[in-house]
Each structure stands twice: as structure tokens, then as C-alpha cells.
mmCIF file with all atom_site columns, N, CA and C in Angstrom:
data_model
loop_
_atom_site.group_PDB
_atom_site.id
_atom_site.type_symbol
_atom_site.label_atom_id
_atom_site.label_alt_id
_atom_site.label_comp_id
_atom_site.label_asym_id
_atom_site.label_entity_id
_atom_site.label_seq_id
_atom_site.pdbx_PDB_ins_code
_atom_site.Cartn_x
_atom_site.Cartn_y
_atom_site.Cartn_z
_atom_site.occupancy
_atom_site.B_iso_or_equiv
_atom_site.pdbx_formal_charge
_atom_site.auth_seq_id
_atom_site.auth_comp_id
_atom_site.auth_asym_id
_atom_site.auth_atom_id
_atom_site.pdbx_PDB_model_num
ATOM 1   N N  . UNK A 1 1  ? 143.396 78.514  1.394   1.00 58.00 ? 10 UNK A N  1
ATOM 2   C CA . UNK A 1 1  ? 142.827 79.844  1.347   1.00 58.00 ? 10 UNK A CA 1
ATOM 3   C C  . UNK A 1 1  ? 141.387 79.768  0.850   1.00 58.00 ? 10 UNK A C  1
ATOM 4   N N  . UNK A 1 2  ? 140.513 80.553  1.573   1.00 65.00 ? 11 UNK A N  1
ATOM 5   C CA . UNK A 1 2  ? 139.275 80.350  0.792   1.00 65.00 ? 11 UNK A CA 1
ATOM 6   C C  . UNK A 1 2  ? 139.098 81.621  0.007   1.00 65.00 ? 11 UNK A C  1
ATOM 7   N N  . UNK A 1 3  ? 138.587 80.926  -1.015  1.00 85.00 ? 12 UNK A N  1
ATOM 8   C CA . UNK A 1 3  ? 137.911 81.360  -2.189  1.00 85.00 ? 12 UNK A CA 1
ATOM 9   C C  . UNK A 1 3  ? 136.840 82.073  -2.733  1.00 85.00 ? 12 UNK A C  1
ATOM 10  N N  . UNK A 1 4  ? 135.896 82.246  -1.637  1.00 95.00 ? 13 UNK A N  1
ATOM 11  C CA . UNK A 1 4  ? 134.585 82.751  -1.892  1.00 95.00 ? 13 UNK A CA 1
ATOM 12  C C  . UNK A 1 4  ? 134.790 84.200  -1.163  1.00 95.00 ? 13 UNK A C  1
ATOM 13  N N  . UNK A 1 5  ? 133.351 84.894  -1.385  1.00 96.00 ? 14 UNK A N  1
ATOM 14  C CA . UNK A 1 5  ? 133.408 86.437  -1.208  1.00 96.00 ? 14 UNK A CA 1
ATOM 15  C C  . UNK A 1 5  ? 132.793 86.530  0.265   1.00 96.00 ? 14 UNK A C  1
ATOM 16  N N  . UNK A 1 6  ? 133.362 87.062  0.954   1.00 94.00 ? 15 UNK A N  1
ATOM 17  C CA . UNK A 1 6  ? 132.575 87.453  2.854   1.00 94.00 ? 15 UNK A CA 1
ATOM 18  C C  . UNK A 1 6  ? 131.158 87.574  1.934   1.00 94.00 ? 15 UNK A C  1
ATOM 19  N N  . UNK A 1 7  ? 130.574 88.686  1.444   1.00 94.00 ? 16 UNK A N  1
ATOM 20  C CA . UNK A 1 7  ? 130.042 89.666  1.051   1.00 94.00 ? 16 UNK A CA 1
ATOM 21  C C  . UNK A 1 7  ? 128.612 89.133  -0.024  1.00 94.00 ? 16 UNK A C  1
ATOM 22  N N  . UNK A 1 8  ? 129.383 89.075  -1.353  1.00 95.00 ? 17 UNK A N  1
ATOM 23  C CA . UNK A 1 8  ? 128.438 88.700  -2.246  1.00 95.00 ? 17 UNK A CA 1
ATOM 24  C C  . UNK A 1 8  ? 128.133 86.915  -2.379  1.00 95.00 ? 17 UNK A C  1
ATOM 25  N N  . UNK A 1 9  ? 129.445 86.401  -1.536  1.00 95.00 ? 18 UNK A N  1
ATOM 26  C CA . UNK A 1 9  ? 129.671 84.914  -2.226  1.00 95.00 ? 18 UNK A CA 1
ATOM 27  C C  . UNK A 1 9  ? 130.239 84.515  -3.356  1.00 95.00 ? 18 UNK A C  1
ATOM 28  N N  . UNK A 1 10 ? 130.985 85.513  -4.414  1.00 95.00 ? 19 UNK A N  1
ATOM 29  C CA . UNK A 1 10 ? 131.178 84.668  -5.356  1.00 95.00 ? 19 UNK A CA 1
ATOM 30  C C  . UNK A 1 10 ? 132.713 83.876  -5.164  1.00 95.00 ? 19 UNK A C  1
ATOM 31  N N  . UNK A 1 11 ? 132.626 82.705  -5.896  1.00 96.00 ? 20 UNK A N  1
ATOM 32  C CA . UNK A 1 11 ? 133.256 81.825  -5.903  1.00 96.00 ? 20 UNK A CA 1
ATOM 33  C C  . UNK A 1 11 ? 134.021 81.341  -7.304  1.00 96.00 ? 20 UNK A C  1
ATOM 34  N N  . UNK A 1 12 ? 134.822 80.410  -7.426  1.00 96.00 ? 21 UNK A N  1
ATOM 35  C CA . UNK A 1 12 ? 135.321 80.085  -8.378  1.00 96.00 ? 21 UNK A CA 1
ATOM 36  C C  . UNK A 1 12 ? 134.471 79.310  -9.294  1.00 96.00 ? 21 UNK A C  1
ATOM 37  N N  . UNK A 1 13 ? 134.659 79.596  -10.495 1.00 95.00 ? 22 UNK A N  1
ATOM 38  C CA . UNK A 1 13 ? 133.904 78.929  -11.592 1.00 95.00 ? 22 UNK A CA 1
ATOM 39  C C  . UNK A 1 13 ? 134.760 78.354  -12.608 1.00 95.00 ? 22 UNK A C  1
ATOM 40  N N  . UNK A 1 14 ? 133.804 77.461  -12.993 1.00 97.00 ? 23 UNK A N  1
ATOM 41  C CA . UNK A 1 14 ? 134.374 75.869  -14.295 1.00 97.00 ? 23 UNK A CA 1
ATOM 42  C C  . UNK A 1 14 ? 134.486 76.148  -15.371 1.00 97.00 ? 23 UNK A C  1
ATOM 43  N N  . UNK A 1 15 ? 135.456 76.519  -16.126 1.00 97.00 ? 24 UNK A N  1
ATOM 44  C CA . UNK A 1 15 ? 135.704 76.683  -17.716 1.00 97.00 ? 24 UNK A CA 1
ATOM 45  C C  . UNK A 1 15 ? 136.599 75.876  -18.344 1.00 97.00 ? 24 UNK A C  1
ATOM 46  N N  . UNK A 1 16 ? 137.106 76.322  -19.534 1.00 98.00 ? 25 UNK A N  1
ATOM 47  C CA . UNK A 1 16 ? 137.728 75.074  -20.252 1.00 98.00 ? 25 UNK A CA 1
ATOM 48  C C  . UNK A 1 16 ? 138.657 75.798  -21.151 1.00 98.00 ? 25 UNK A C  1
ATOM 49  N N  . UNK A 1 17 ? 139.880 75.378  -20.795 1.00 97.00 ? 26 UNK A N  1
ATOM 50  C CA . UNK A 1 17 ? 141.189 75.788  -21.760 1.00 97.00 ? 26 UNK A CA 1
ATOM 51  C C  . UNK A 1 17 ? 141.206 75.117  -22.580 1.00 97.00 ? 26 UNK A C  1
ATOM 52  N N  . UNK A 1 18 ? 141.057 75.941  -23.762 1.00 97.00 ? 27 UNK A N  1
ATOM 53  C CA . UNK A 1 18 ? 141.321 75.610  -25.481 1.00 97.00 ? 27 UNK A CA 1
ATOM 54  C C  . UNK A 1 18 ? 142.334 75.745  -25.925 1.00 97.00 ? 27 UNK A C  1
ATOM 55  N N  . UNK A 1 19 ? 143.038 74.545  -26.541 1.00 98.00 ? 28 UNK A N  1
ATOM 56  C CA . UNK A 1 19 ? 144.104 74.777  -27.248 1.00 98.00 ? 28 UNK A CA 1
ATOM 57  C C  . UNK A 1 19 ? 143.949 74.636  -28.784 1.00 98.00 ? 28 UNK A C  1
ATOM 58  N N  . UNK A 1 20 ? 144.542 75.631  -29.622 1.00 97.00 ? 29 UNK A N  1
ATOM 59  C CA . UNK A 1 20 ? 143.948 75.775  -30.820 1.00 97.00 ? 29 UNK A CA 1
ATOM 60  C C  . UNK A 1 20 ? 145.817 75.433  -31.970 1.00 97.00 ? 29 UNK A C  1
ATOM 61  N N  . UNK A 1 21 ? 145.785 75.073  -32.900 1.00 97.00 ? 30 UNK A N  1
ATOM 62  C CA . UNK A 1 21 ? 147.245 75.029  -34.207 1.00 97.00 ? 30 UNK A CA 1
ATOM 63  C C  . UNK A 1 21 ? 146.186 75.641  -34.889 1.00 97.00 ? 30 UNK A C  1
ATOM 64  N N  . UNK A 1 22 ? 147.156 76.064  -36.008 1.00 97.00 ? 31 UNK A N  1
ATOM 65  C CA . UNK A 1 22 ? 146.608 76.214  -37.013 1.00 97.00 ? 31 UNK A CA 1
ATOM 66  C C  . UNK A 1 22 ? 146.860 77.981  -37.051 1.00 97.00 ? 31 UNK A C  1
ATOM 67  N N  . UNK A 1 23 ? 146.669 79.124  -38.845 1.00 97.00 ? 32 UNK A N  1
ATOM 68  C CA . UNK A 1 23 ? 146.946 79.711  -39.106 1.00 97.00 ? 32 UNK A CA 1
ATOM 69  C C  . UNK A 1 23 ? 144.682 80.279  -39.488 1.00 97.00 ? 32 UNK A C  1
ATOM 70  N N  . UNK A 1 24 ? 144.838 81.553  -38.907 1.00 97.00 ? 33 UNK A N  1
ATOM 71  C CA . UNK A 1 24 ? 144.012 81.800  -38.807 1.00 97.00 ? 33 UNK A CA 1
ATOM 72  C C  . UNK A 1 24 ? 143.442 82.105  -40.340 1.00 97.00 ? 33 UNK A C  1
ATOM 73  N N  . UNK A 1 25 ? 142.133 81.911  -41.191 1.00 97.00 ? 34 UNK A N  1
ATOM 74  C CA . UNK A 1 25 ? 141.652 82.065  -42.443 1.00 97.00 ? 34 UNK A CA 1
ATOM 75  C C  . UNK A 1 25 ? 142.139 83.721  -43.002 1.00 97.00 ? 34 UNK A C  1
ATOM 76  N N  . UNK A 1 26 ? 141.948 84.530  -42.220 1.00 97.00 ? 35 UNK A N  1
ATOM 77  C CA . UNK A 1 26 ? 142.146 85.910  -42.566 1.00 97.00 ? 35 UNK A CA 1
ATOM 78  C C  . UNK A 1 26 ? 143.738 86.432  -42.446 1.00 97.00 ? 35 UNK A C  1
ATOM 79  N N  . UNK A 1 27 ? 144.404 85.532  -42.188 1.00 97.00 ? 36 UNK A N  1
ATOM 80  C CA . UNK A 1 27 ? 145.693 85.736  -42.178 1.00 97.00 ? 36 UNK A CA 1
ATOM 81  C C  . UNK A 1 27 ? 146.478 85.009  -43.311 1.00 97.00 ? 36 UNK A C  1
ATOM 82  N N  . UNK A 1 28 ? 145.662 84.084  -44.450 1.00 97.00 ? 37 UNK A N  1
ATOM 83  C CA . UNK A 1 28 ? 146.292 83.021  -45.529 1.00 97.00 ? 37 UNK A CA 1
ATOM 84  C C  . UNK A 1 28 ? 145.909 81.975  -44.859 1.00 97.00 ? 37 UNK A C  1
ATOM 85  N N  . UNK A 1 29 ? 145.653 81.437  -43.770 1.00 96.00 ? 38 UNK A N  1
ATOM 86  C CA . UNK A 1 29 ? 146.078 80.513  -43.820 1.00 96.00 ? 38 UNK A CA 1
ATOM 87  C C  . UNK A 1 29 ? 144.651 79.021  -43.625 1.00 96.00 ? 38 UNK A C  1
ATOM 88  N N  . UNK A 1 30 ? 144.108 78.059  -43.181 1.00 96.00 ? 39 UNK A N  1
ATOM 89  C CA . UNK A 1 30 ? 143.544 76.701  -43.466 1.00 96.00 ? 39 UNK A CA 1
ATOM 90  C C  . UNK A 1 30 ? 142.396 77.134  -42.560 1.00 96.00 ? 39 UNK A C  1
ATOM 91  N N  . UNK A 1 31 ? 142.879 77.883  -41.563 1.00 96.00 ? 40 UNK A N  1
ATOM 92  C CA . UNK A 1 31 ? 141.395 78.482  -40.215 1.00 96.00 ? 40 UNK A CA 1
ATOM 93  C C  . UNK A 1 31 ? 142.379 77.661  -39.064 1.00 96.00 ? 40 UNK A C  1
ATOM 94  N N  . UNK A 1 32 ? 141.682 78.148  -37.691 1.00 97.00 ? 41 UNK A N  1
ATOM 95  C CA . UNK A 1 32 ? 142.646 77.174  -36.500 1.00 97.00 ? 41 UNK A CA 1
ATOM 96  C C  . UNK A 1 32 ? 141.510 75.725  -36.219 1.00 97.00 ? 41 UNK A C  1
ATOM 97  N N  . UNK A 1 33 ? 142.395 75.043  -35.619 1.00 97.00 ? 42 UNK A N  1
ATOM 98  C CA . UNK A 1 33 ? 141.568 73.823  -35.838 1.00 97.00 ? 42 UNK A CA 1
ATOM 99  C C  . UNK A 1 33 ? 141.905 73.603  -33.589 1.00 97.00 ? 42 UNK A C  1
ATOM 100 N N  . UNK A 1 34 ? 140.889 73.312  -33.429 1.00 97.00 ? 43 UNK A N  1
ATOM 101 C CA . UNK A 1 34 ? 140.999 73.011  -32.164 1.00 97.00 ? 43 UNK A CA 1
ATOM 102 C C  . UNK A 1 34 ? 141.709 71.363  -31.904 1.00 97.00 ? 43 UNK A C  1
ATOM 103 N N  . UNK A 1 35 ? 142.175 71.525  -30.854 1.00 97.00 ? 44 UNK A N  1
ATOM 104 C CA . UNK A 1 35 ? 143.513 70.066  -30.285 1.00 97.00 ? 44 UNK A CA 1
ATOM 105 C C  . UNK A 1 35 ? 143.563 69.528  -29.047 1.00 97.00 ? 44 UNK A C  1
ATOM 106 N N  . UNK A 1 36 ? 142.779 70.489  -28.397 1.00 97.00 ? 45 UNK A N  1
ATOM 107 C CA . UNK A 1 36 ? 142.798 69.896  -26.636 1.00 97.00 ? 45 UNK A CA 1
ATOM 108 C C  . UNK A 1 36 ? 142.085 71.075  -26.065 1.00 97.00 ? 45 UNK A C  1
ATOM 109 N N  . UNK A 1 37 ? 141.091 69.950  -25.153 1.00 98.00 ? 46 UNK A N  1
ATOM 110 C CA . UNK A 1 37 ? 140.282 70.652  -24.400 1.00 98.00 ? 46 UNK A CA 1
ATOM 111 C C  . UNK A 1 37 ? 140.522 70.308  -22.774 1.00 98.00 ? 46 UNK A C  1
ATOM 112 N N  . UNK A 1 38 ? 140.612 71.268  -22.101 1.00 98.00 ? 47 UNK A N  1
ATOM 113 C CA . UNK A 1 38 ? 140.824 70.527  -20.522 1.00 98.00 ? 47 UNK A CA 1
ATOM 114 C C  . UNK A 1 38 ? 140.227 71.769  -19.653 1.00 98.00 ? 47 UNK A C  1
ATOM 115 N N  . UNK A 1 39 ? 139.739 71.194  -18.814 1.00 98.00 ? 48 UNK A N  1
ATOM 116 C CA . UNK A 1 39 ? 139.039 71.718  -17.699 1.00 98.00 ? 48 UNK A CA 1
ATOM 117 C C  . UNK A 1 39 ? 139.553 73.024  -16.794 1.00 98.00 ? 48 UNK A C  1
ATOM 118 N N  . UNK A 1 40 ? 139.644 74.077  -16.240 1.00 97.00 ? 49 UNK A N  1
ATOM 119 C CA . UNK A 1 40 ? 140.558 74.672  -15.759 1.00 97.00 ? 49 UNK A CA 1
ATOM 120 C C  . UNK A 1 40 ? 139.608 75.666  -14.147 1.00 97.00 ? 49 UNK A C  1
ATOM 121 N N  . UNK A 1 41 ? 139.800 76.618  -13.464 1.00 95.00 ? 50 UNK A N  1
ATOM 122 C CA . UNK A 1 41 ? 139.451 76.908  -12.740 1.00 95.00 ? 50 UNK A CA 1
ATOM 123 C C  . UNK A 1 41 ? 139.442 78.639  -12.957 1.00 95.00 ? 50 UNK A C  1
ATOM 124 N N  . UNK A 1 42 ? 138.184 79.386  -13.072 1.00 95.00 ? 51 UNK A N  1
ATOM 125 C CA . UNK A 1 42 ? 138.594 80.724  -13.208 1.00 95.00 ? 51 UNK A CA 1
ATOM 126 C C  . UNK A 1 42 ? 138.398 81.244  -11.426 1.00 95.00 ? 51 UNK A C  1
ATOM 127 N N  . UNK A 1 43 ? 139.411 82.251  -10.877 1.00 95.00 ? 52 UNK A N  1
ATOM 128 C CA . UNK A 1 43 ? 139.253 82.492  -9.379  1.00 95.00 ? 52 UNK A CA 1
ATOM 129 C C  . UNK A 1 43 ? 139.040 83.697  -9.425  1.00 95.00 ? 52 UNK A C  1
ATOM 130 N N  . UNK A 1 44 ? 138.065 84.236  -8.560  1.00 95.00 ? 53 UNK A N  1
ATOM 131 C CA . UNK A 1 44 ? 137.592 85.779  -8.311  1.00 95.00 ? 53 UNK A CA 1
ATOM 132 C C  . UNK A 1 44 ? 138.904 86.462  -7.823  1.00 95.00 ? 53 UNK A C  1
ATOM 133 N N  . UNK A 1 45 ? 138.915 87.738  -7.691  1.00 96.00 ? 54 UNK A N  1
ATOM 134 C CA . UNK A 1 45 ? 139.943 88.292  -7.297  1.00 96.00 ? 54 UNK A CA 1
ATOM 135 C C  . UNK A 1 45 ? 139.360 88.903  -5.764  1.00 96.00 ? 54 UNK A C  1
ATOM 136 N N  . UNK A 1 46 ? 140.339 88.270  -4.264  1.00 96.00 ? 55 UNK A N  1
ATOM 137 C CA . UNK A 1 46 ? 139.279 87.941  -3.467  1.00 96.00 ? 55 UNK A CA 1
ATOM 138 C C  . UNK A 1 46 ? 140.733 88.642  -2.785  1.00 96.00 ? 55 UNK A C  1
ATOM 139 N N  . UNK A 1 47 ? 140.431 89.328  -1.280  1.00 95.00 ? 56 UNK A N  1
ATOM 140 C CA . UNK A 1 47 ? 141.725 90.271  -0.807  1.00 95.00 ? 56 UNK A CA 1
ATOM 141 C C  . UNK A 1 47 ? 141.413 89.925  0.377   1.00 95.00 ? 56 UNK A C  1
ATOM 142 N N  . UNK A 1 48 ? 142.213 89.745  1.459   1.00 96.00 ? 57 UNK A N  1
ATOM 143 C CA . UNK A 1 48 ? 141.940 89.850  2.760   1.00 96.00 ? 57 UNK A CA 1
ATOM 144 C C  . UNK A 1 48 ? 142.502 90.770  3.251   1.00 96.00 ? 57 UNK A C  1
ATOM 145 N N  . UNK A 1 49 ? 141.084 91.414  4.177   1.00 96.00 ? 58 UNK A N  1
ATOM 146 C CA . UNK A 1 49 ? 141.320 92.771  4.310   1.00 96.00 ? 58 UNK A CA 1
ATOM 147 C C  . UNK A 1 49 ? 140.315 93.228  5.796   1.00 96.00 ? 58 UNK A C  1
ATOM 148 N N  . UNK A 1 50 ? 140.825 94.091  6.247   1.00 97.00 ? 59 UNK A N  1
ATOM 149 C CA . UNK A 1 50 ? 140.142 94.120  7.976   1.00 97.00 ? 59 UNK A CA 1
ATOM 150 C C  . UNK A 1 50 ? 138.851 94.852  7.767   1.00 97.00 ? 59 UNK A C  1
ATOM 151 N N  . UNK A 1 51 ? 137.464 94.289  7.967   1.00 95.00 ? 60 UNK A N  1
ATOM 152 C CA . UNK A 1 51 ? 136.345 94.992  7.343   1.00 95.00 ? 60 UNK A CA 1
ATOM 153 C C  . UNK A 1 51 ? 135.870 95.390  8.798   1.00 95.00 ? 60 UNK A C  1
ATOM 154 N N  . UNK A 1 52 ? 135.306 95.632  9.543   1.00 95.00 ? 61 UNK A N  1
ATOM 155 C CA . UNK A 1 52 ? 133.861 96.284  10.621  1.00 95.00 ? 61 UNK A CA 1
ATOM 156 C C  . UNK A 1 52 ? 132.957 95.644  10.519  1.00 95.00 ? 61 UNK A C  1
ATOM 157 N N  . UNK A 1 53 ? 132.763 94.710  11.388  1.00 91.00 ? 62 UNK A N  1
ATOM 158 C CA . UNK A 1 53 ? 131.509 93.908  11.359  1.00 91.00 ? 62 UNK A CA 1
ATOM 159 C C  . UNK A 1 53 ? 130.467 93.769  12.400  1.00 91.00 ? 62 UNK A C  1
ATOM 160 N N  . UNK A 1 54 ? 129.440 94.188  12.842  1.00 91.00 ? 63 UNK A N  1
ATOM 161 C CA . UNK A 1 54 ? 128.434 94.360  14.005  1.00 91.00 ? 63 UNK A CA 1
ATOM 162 C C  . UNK A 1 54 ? 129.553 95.064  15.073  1.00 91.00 ? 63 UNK A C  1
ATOM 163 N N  . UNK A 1 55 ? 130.345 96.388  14.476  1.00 92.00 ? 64 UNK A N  1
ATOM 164 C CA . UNK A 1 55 ? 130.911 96.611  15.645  1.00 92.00 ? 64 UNK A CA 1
ATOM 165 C C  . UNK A 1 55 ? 132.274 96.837  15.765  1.00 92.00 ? 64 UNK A C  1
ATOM 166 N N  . UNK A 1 56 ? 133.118 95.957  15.375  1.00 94.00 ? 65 UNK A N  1
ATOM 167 C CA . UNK A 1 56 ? 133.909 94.935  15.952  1.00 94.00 ? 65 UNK A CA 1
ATOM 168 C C  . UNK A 1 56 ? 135.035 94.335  14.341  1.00 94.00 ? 65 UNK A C  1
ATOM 169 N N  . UNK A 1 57 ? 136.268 94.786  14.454  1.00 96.00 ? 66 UNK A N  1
ATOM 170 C CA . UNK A 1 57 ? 136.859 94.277  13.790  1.00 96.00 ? 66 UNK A CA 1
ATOM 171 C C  . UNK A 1 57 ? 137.419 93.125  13.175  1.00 96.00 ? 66 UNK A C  1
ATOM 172 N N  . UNK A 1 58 ? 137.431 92.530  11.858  1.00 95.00 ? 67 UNK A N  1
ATOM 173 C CA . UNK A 1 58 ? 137.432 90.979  11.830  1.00 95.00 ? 67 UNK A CA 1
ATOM 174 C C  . UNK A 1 58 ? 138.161 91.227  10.564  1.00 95.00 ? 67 UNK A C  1
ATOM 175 N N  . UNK A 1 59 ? 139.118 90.239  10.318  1.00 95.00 ? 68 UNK A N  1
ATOM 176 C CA . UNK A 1 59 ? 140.030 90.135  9.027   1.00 95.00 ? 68 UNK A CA 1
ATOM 177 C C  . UNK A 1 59 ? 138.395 88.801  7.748   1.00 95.00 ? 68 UNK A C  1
ATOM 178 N N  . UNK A 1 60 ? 138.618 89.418  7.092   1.00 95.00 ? 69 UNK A N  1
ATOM 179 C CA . UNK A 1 60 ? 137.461 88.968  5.882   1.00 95.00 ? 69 UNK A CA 1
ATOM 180 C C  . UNK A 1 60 ? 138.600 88.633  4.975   1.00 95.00 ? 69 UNK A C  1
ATOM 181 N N  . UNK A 1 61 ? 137.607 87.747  3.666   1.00 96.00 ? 70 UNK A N  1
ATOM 182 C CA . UNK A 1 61 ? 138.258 87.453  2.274   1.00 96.00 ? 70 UNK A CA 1
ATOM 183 C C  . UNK A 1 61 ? 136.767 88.250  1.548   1.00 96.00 ? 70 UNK A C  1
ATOM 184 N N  . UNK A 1 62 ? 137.262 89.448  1.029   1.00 96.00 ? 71 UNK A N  1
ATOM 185 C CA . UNK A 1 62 ? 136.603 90.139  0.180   1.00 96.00 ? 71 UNK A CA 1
ATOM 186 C C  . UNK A 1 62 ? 136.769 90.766  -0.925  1.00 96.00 ? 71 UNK A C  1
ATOM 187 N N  . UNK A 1 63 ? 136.107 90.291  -2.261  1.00 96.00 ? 72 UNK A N  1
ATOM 188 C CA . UNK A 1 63 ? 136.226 90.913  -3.763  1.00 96.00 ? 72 UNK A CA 1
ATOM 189 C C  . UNK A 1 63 ? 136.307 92.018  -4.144  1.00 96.00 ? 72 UNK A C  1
ATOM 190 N N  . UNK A 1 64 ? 137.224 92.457  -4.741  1.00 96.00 ? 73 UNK A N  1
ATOM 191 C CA . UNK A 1 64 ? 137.518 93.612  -5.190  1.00 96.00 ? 73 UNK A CA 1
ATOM 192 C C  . UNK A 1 64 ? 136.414 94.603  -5.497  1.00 96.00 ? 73 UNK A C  1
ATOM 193 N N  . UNK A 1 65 ? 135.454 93.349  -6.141  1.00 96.00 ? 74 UNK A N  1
ATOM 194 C CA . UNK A 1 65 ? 134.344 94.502  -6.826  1.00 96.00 ? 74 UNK A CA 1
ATOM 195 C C  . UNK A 1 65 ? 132.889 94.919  -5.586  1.00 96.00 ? 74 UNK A C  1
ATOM 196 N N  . UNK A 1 66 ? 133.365 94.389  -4.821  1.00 96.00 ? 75 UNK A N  1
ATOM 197 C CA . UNK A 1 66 ? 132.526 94.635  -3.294  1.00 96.00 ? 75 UNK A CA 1
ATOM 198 C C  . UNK A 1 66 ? 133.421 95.819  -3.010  1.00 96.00 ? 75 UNK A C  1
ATOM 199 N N  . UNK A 1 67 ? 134.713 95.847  -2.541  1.00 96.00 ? 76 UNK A N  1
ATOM 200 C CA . UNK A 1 67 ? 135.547 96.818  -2.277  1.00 96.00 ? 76 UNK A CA 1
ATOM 201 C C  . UNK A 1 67 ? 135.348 98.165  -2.591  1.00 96.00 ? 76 UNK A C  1
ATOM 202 N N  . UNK A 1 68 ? 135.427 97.731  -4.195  1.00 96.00 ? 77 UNK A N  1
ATOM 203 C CA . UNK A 1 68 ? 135.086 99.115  -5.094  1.00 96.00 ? 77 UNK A CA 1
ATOM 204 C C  . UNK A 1 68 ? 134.117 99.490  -4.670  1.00 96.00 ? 77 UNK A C  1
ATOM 205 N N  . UNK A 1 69 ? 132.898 99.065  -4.822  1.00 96.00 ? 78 UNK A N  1
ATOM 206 C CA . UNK A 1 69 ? 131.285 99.438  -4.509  1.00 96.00 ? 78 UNK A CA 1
ATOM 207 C C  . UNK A 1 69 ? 131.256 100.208 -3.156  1.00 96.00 ? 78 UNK A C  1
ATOM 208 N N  . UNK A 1 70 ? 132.152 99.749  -2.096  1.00 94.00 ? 79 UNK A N  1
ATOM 209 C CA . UNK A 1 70 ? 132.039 100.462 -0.892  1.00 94.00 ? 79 UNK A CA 1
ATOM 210 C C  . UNK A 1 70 ? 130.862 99.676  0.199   1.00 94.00 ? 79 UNK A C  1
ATOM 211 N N  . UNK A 1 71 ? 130.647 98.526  -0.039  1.00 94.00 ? 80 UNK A N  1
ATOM 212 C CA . UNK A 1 71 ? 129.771 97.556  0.500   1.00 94.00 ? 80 UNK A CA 1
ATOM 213 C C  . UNK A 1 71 ? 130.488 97.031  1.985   1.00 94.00 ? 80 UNK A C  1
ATOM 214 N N  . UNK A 1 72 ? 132.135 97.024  2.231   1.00 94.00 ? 81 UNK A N  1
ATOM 215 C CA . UNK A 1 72 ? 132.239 97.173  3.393   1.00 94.00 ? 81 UNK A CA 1
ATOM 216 C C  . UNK A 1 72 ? 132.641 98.144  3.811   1.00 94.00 ? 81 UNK A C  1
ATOM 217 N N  . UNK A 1 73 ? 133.122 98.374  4.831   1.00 93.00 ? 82 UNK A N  1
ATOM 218 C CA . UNK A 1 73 ? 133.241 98.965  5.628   1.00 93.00 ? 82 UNK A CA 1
ATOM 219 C C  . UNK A 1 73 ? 134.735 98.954  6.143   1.00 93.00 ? 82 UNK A C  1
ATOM 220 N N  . UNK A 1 74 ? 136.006 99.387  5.907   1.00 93.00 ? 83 UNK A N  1
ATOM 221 C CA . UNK A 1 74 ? 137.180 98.630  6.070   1.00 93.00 ? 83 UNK A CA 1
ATOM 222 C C  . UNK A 1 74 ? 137.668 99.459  7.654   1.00 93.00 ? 83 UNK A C  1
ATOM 223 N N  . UNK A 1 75 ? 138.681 98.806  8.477   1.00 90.00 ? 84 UNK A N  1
ATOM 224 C CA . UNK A 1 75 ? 138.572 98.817  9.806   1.00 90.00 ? 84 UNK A CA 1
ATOM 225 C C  . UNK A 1 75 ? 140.124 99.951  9.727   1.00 90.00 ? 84 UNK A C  1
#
């Protein structure tokens, strides 16, 4: 499935899942202490959906927040 926006382009982006132990300072307890870091994938929220294009109807992968905006045109 692709991933990116007909529209604006956006695409998936690189972040990093934190895993944290520990009892937070304001709760009693030492503060959390971080334990593992690993790479993860954040994904746009991307819909396929029948937009109007020069005309002419075409099934797209398009972002919600294009949607909202009213940037296409849906068929």
C-alpha cells in the first residue's frame, strides 16, 4: 500500500520508541530511568478514496487533512 499523500505528499516519518521503568519523582518515587530505544515508523492517516482529476475519475491515496481542507474534489 502506498503511503504517501496524492495531494500534499506527506509520507511516513522516523521516530523512536522509548521505553522507560521506573516510578515517576512526583509520585515518591527515584524519577523514570530510560531502558530501550528502537526505531519505529509514524504513518499519516492516508484513505483511498475516488477524487476528480482533469475531468475524469481516479481512485487516489489521500490524507485526511487534505480531505478535511476540501483540496479534492471527491467523485
Amino acid at each position: 500500500m502506498l503511503k504517501d499523500c496524492f495531494i500534499c505528499g506527506k509520507g511516513p516519518m522516523v521516530g523512536n520508541k522509548i521505553v522507560r521503568r521506573g516510578m515517576a519523582k512526583k509520585k515518591g518515587g527515584a524519577g523514570r530511568k530510560v531502558i530501550g530505544i528502537s526505531k519505529r515508523l509514524f504513518l499519516p492517516n492516508v484513505q483511498r478514496i475516488n477524487i476528480i482529476l482533469d475531468g475524469t475519475k481516479t481512485k487516489a491515496y489521500v490524507c485526511t487533512k487534505c480531505i478535511k481542507a476540501g483540496k479534492v474534489q471527491k467523485a
